[in-house]
């Protein structure tokens, strides 16, 4: 903690403004928290550590609802642990985002009429760094708006000096252990970005294409193959059939002519082919399809590359120089002219991969790349979950994790970019290959050069849990804060980021896991459960909602929808409701302060407490226990809901209202209730703080005079319970609720006063007569009182004189009309359900609707009859 944190804050205001204005409160409070060092963790502290590393957002990014959602939950976890006495570290940072950032700068250059090649590699990388300093990190400022309690003194960037050293160290270690190698394989290639890309960077969508069936060979030795990528036939080196397919057994081992070329290709038998699909024969293009590459490996087929890096055809004269899509049309036309097109289907809708950065159609391409041999690493990542060292929450997500790590393919880690961690391998004039560690000098001399590729962004972000703490150095931070406690992230990147961190963490840290718990969240969707997308027009900027309703309202809405592993629908109406909740907290605390609520001194002994006081303290402790249990199980929706209903329903709607009578009467009971109300608000605000930090800070410091709720103690369950008081107040609530319902049924206005006689003697309600009268607007019976309606409730009796408040005759007439309508509806529904012929013919959904109508009619008849019985005689 900084020196400022030790200084005493100015005395708190004794009064609160009449309305809560988030825009006036949030910014100054956050800056004060940061200045006082509340979020800074001390590696030399004796406190037990609690660590979360933030999933690093892209340096090109801005805060979206998905970020706001996960950051809210991580912040809540960290704030609570800090209040519980842990040395809590929430470490922030950003990812250099190789392709995305390079594209941003290339777009800038294009506007200037330049390309990166015009600048050259060194100058281009310098330009990217300048862009990062000027435009990157926009999201960091937005995180402050949200209230992220991160340790800014430890902010990291995946291309900073320390993390770069970590990347080079682990590359060298993997290389020396023969877990990194270079080989020619099929990869996802973006012809626009001119690089290999990972599976996570490929987005699949349904595209309109064409399916053409082509006749290969001549005479009796012909086969028909179907393809959506006719242009790749120029690189075919075989046709494959299933070895048990009787139709083609006579052709296996023979060679047939490849149309449009002067080549003949073999027919091979391979179990990969599905004889039931299409014609049961498939073209094999090893250089342009991953399945075909595998077939080629098994049958020792030649791999012929027919496109360059920009997907332009490089072979066969008539088509050479054409873009792949131009070539597709030209090749189909040429085949058609030769009578080799057997069938054509357009449009043919099928799933096509696109680059997530530029939307270009991905081209599978045979390419020399660097790979990680994942076998032993993936096994270790699976074992750590199986043996319980790492817990996946919710547990049913474990299957998806195992499906991935148990069947993982070797990982292509090289990218043909200039922005990123350059592969630390040098090649010599005589074919030498030297991998250089961070403390080693690269080989020099004529003919030596470094590999031009950079590493996949996921390679460096896979080191995040330990590289950000100073690895490979043995730092105080690493000793104190590793392993991290929880990784909270979306289930959509469990395969790509989570698994890589598990592999690298276990490998680099001698089997010590990178995190103890993987808490998986769902994705944020719109209020109808639809995916948020610019094309759907339903994307929401959380900053707009923060401007309108305040950050606390956005945070509470997101937390209240956060069921583990389940997608989170969110709509503006819900944010408005959360804003109303913040206002309710504000107004209730204002009332308490204006009526002398206090936190001074210990709570009065139980024998000095009223039943109402004992009830709310019992419920308070129960809520503390519930909230703690929900936090430990990452049940953010349940803990938020429990706090909402306790605060609004029990504290604000019942205890505060019941206290008004006590405060008005004065005396010792009032002084006791003021202390109890102060206690309840103090604890409630601390329970709410991790989710809604701003409004709780403003209110708690005013109520208690404490320095900051950020460093206040987390509430603990004292064990106090009072079942008798809870039952007594439940009875009181039932009386008040029942009479309120009756008043509403009779059309009385909420504030309208009604003469009443209360018969409470001998019941638990006797001490509460003043509260009952005040909450129900019941005045003394007075002279000439006539009990026109009597309500027996909870062993007591409430007699009301409604003669001067409603037109009994008109009310009876209205209710009689409603009763007749309900009885008619019941008769019609009963008749239909008793008609066997109707039931035999009517669809089930129609019959269900009639059953629902009958049930509703029965409910209406019961309700209206009860209202008529309670009305006085006209």
XYZ file of C-alpha atoms in Angstrom, residues 221-543:
323
model
C -11.957 -46.440 -66.350
C -13.843 -43.388 -65.127
C -14.790 -42.034 -61.729
C -17.072 -39.133 -60.747
C -15.956 -36.851 -57.920
C -17.830 -33.910 -56.399
C -16.158 -30.738 -55.150
C -16.932 -27.211 -53.979
C -13.399 -26.087 -54.899
C -12.941 -27.047 -58.535
C -9.824 -24.868 -58.816
C -7.879 -27.260 -56.576
C -8.240 -30.127 -59.093
C -5.118 -28.774 -60.772
C -3.220 -30.086 -57.727
C -4.921 -33.504 -57.527
C -2.477 -36.383 -57.224
C -4.967 -39.242 -56.686
C -8.599 -40.305 -56.449
C -9.467 -42.261 -53.296
C -12.165 -44.889 -52.753
C -12.977 -47.128 -49.803
C -11.132 -50.473 -49.942
C -14.403 -52.413 -49.486
C -16.346 -50.553 -52.181
C -17.103 -53.202 -54.817
C -17.874 -50.552 -57.459
C -14.278 -49.457 -57.716
C -12.166 -52.463 -56.750
C -11.203 -53.018 -60.402
C -9.736 -49.491 -60.532
C -7.645 -49.515 -57.350
C -3.979 -49.368 -58.287
C -4.664 -48.119 -61.808
C -3.984 -44.628 -63.119
C -6.627 -42.409 -64.739
C -6.337 -39.160 -66.656
C -6.748 -35.915 -64.716
C -8.910 -33.570 -66.858
C -7.432 -30.306 -68.195
C -3.892 -31.527 -67.556
C -1.379 -33.844 -69.158
C -1.069 -35.903 -65.973
C -2.471 -39.245 -64.906
C -3.120 -39.980 -61.250
C -3.543 -43.231 -59.273
C -6.719 -44.600 -57.723
C -5.959 -45.464 -54.086
C -7.975 -47.309 -51.453
C -8.300 -45.509 -48.105
C -10.605 -46.113 -45.164
C -11.090 -42.346 -44.709
C -13.502 -42.359 -47.671
C -17.202 -42.774 -46.858
C -18.661 -45.029 -49.579
C -22.185 -43.830 -48.715
C -21.407 -40.154 -49.344
C -21.853 -38.875 -52.893
C -20.334 -41.214 -55.464
C -18.016 -42.818 -52.921
C -14.960 -41.410 -54.732
C -13.042 -38.303 -53.653
C -10.354 -36.232 -55.313
C -7.116 -36.012 -53.334
C -5.249 -32.680 -53.252
C -2.579 -33.121 -50.542
C -1.259 -29.555 -50.741
C -4.661 -27.900 -50.253
C -6.738 -29.989 -47.849
C -5.857 -31.410 -44.404
C -7.691 -34.715 -44.918
C -6.138 -35.097 -48.363
C -2.712 -34.352 -46.889
C -3.184 -37.242 -44.454
C -4.225 -39.557 -47.322
C -1.183 -38.396 -49.270
C 1.084 -39.227 -46.335
C -0.358 -42.733 -46.086
C 0.018 -43.433 -49.813
C 3.236 -41.529 -50.483
C 1.519 -39.134 -52.886
C 3.107 -36.042 -54.378
C 1.951 -32.677 -52.967
C 1.509 -30.080 -55.704
C 0.903 -26.472 -54.616
C -1.231 -24.702 -57.229
C -1.705 -21.300 -55.532
C 0.632 -18.678 -54.196
C 0.293 -16.885 -50.864
C -2.367 -14.547 -52.313
C -4.443 -17.500 -53.593
C -3.502 -16.829 -57.217
C -3.137 -19.885 -59.499
C 0.531 -20.622 -60.283
C 0.249 -23.670 -62.597
C -1.284 -24.770 -65.900
C -1.103 -22.040 -68.515
C -4.762 -21.149 -69.261
C -5.514 -20.509 -65.587
C -2.172 -19.233 -64.369
C -2.422 -15.756 -62.820
C -6.142 -16.028 -62.047
C -7.507 -15.457 -58.566
C -8.831 -18.690 -57.041
C -12.483 -17.659 -57.503
C -11.901 -16.520 -61.095
C -10.109 -19.805 -61.734
C -13.018 -21.753 -60.239
C -15.448 -20.346 -62.811
C -12.969 -20.719 -65.681
C -12.145 -24.348 -64.817
C -15.819 -25.346 -64.515
C -16.497 -23.702 -67.890
C -13.574 -25.578 -69.476
C -14.741 -28.888 -67.986
C -18.281 -28.212 -69.163
C -17.054 -27.608 -72.702
C -15.369 -31.035 -72.611
C -18.531 -32.733 -71.353
C -16.938 -33.651 -68.036
C -19.467 -31.899 -65.762
C -21.909 -34.585 -64.676
C -23.975 -32.415 -62.291
C -24.001 -28.871 -60.929
C -25.767 -27.563 -57.833
C -26.077 -23.822 -57.247
C -26.464 -22.361 -54.730
C -24.896 -24.992 -52.540
C -24.917 -23.732 -48.948
C -22.015 -25.044 -46.911
C -19.806 -24.037 -43.989
C -16.775 -22.001 -45.035
C -13.955 -20.700 -42.824
C -13.179 -16.981 -42.849
C -10.394 -14.961 -41.256
C -11.823 -13.377 -38.112
C -9.705 -10.252 -38.702
C -10.521 -9.432 -42.318
C -13.333 -11.873 -43.299
C -11.309 -13.296 -46.205
C -12.089 -16.919 -47.072
C -9.436 -19.160 -45.535
C -7.328 -21.307 -47.856
C -5.910 -24.610 -46.509
C -2.284 -24.548 -47.644
C 0.756 -26.755 -47.398
C 3.422 -24.708 -45.697
C 6.689 -25.034 -43.784
C 5.897 -23.943 -40.225
C 7.026 -24.299 -36.615
C 5.061 -26.685 -34.422
C 4.731 -27.632 -30.746
C 4.600 -31.382 -30.093
C 1.665 -31.272 -27.687
C 1.376 -34.948 -26.714
C 3.199 -34.956 -23.343
C 2.124 -31.382 -22.555
C -1.549 -32.118 -23.208
C -1.398 -35.298 -21.106
C -0.062 -33.310 -18.155
C -2.845 -30.739 -18.653
C -5.453 -33.498 -18.569
C -3.920 -35.234 -15.541
C -3.941 -32.009 -13.486
C -7.732 -31.840 -13.743
C -8.289 -35.568 -13.349
C -6.285 -35.768 -10.120
C -7.982 -32.716 -8.620
C -5.106 -30.239 -8.620
C -7.237 -28.034 -10.868
C -11.007 -27.806 -10.541
C -13.205 -26.893 -13.499
C -16.390 -25.076 -12.543
C -19.086 -25.907 -13.445
C -17.972 -29.521 -13.349
C -19.984 -30.546 -16.416
C -17.623 -28.414 -18.519
C -14.821 -30.877 -17.746
C -15.931 -33.172 -20.551
C -15.342 -30.441 -23.131
C -11.901 -29.826 -21.672
C -10.963 -33.516 -21.796
C -12.363 -33.882 -25.325
C -9.876 -31.232 -26.383
C -6.708 -32.047 -24.427
C -7.073 -35.804 -24.985
C -7.314 -35.376 -28.751
C -5.106 -32.364 -29.365
C -3.148 -32.064 -32.602
C 0.309 -30.529 -32.774
C 0.095 -26.758 -32.614
C 1.276 -24.498 -35.443
C 2.977 -21.581 -33.664
C 4.583 -19.625 -36.527
C 2.976 -16.621 -38.191
C 4.104 -14.797 -41.312
C 3.864 -11.366 -39.694
C 6.284 -8.666 -38.646
C 4.572 -7.664 -35.382
C 5.131 -10.203 -32.655
C 7.831 -12.247 -30.937
C 10.252 -13.230 -33.659
C 11.205 -16.886 -33.664
C 14.668 -17.111 -32.003
C 16.195 -19.436 -34.596
C 19.126 -18.599 -36.898
C 20.059 -20.383 -40.116
C 23.626 -20.673 -41.335
C 25.176 -20.755 -44.831
C 25.769 -24.510 -44.607
C 22.227 -25.374 -43.452
C 22.966 -24.922 -39.761
C 19.993 -24.314 -37.431
C 20.662 -22.649 -34.063
C 18.043 -21.803 -31.424
C 19.173 -18.892 -29.257
C 18.151 -18.335 -25.628
C 17.678 -14.887 -24.061
C 21.166 -14.770 -22.551
C 22.957 -16.122 -25.628
C 24.498 -14.243 -28.513
C 23.086 -15.188 -31.928
C 25.585 -16.518 -34.446
C 27.164 -13.850 -36.605
C 28.949 -13.823 -39.912
C 28.200 -13.977 -43.576
C 25.189 -16.056 -44.546
C 23.605 -16.202 -41.090
C 20.032 -14.902 -40.788
C 17.146 -15.107 -38.319
C 13.851 -16.839 -39.113
C 11.458 -14.232 -40.483
C 8.317 -15.599 -38.791
C 6.850 -14.498 -35.474
C 5.075 -16.599 -32.864
C 1.332 -17.092 -32.571
C -0.164 -14.594 -30.106
C -1.503 -17.520 -28.065
C 2.092 -18.686 -27.485
C 2.946 -15.625 -25.391
C -0.474 -15.352 -23.757
C -0.144 -19.017 -22.767
C 2.680 -17.932 -20.424
C 0.574 -15.171 -18.850
C -0.013 -16.622 -15.324
C 3.732 -16.888 -14.569
C 5.504 -14.605 -17.063
C 3.591 -11.613 -15.629
C 4.993 -12.466 -12.176
C 8.602 -12.287 -13.345
C 9.428 -15.789 -14.676
C 12.027 -16.952 -15.651
C 13.445 -14.997 -12.714
C 12.724 -16.299 -9.219
C 10.996 -13.110 -8.118
C 9.183 -12.248 -4.894
C 5.984 -11.933 -6.925
C 6.370 -15.409 -8.382
C 7.037 -16.931 -4.969
C 4.102 -15.114 -3.355
C 1.401 -15.118 -6.000
C 1.903 -18.298 -8.083
C -0.100 -20.520 -8.471
C -2.937 -18.128 -9.180
C -6.223 -18.968 -7.473
C -8.790 -18.743 -10.221
C -8.961 -18.247 -13.944
C -12.332 -16.759 -14.801
C -13.010 -16.769 -18.515
C -15.575 -17.642 -21.171
C -16.204 -21.260 -22.077
C -15.598 -20.338 -25.730
C -11.794 -20.179 -25.284
C -11.344 -23.227 -23.084
C -9.646 -25.011 -26.010
C -7.316 -22.291 -27.168
C -6.152 -20.214 -24.235
C -7.016 -22.237 -21.137
C -5.448 -25.451 -22.429
C -2.287 -23.636 -23.573
C -1.814 -22.001 -20.164
C -2.243 -25.377 -18.511
C 0.356 -26.974 -20.791
C 2.924 -24.207 -20.456
C 2.357 -23.601 -16.737
C 2.867 -27.232 -15.779
C 5.902 -27.504 -18.086
C 7.678 -24.307 -17.050
C 6.844 -24.426 -13.333
C 7.872 -28.032 -12.657
C 4.356 -29.417 -12.418
C 2.884 -26.562 -10.386
C -0.514 -25.665 -11.825
C -1.103 -22.156 -13.223
C -4.435 -21.811 -11.400
C -6.351 -23.861 -8.864
C -9.815 -23.272 -10.320
C -11.049 -22.648 -13.849
C -14.376 -20.819 -13.476
C -16.106 -20.795 -16.838
C -18.759 -18.250 -17.721
C -21.238 -18.074 -20.538
C -21.436 -15.380 -23.196
C -23.444 -12.167 -22.994
C -26.476 -12.121 -25.285
C -29.305 -9.692 -25.926
C -32.511 -9.778 -23.889
C -34.040 -12.343 -26.271
C -31.033 -14.652 -25.883
C -29.687 -13.808 -29.340
C -25.955 -13.533 -29.999
C -24.804 -9.916 -30.108
C -23.543 -9.033 -33.575
C -23.093 -5.881 -35.624
C -24.964 -7.577 -38.456
C -27.946 -8.152 -36.114
C -27.841 -4.541 -34.953
C -28.040 -5.587 -31.287
C -24.520 -4.778 -30.084
C -24.486 -2.583 -26.973
C -21.643 -0.313 -25.896
C -21.505 -0.746 -22.104
C -20.051 2.764 -21.811
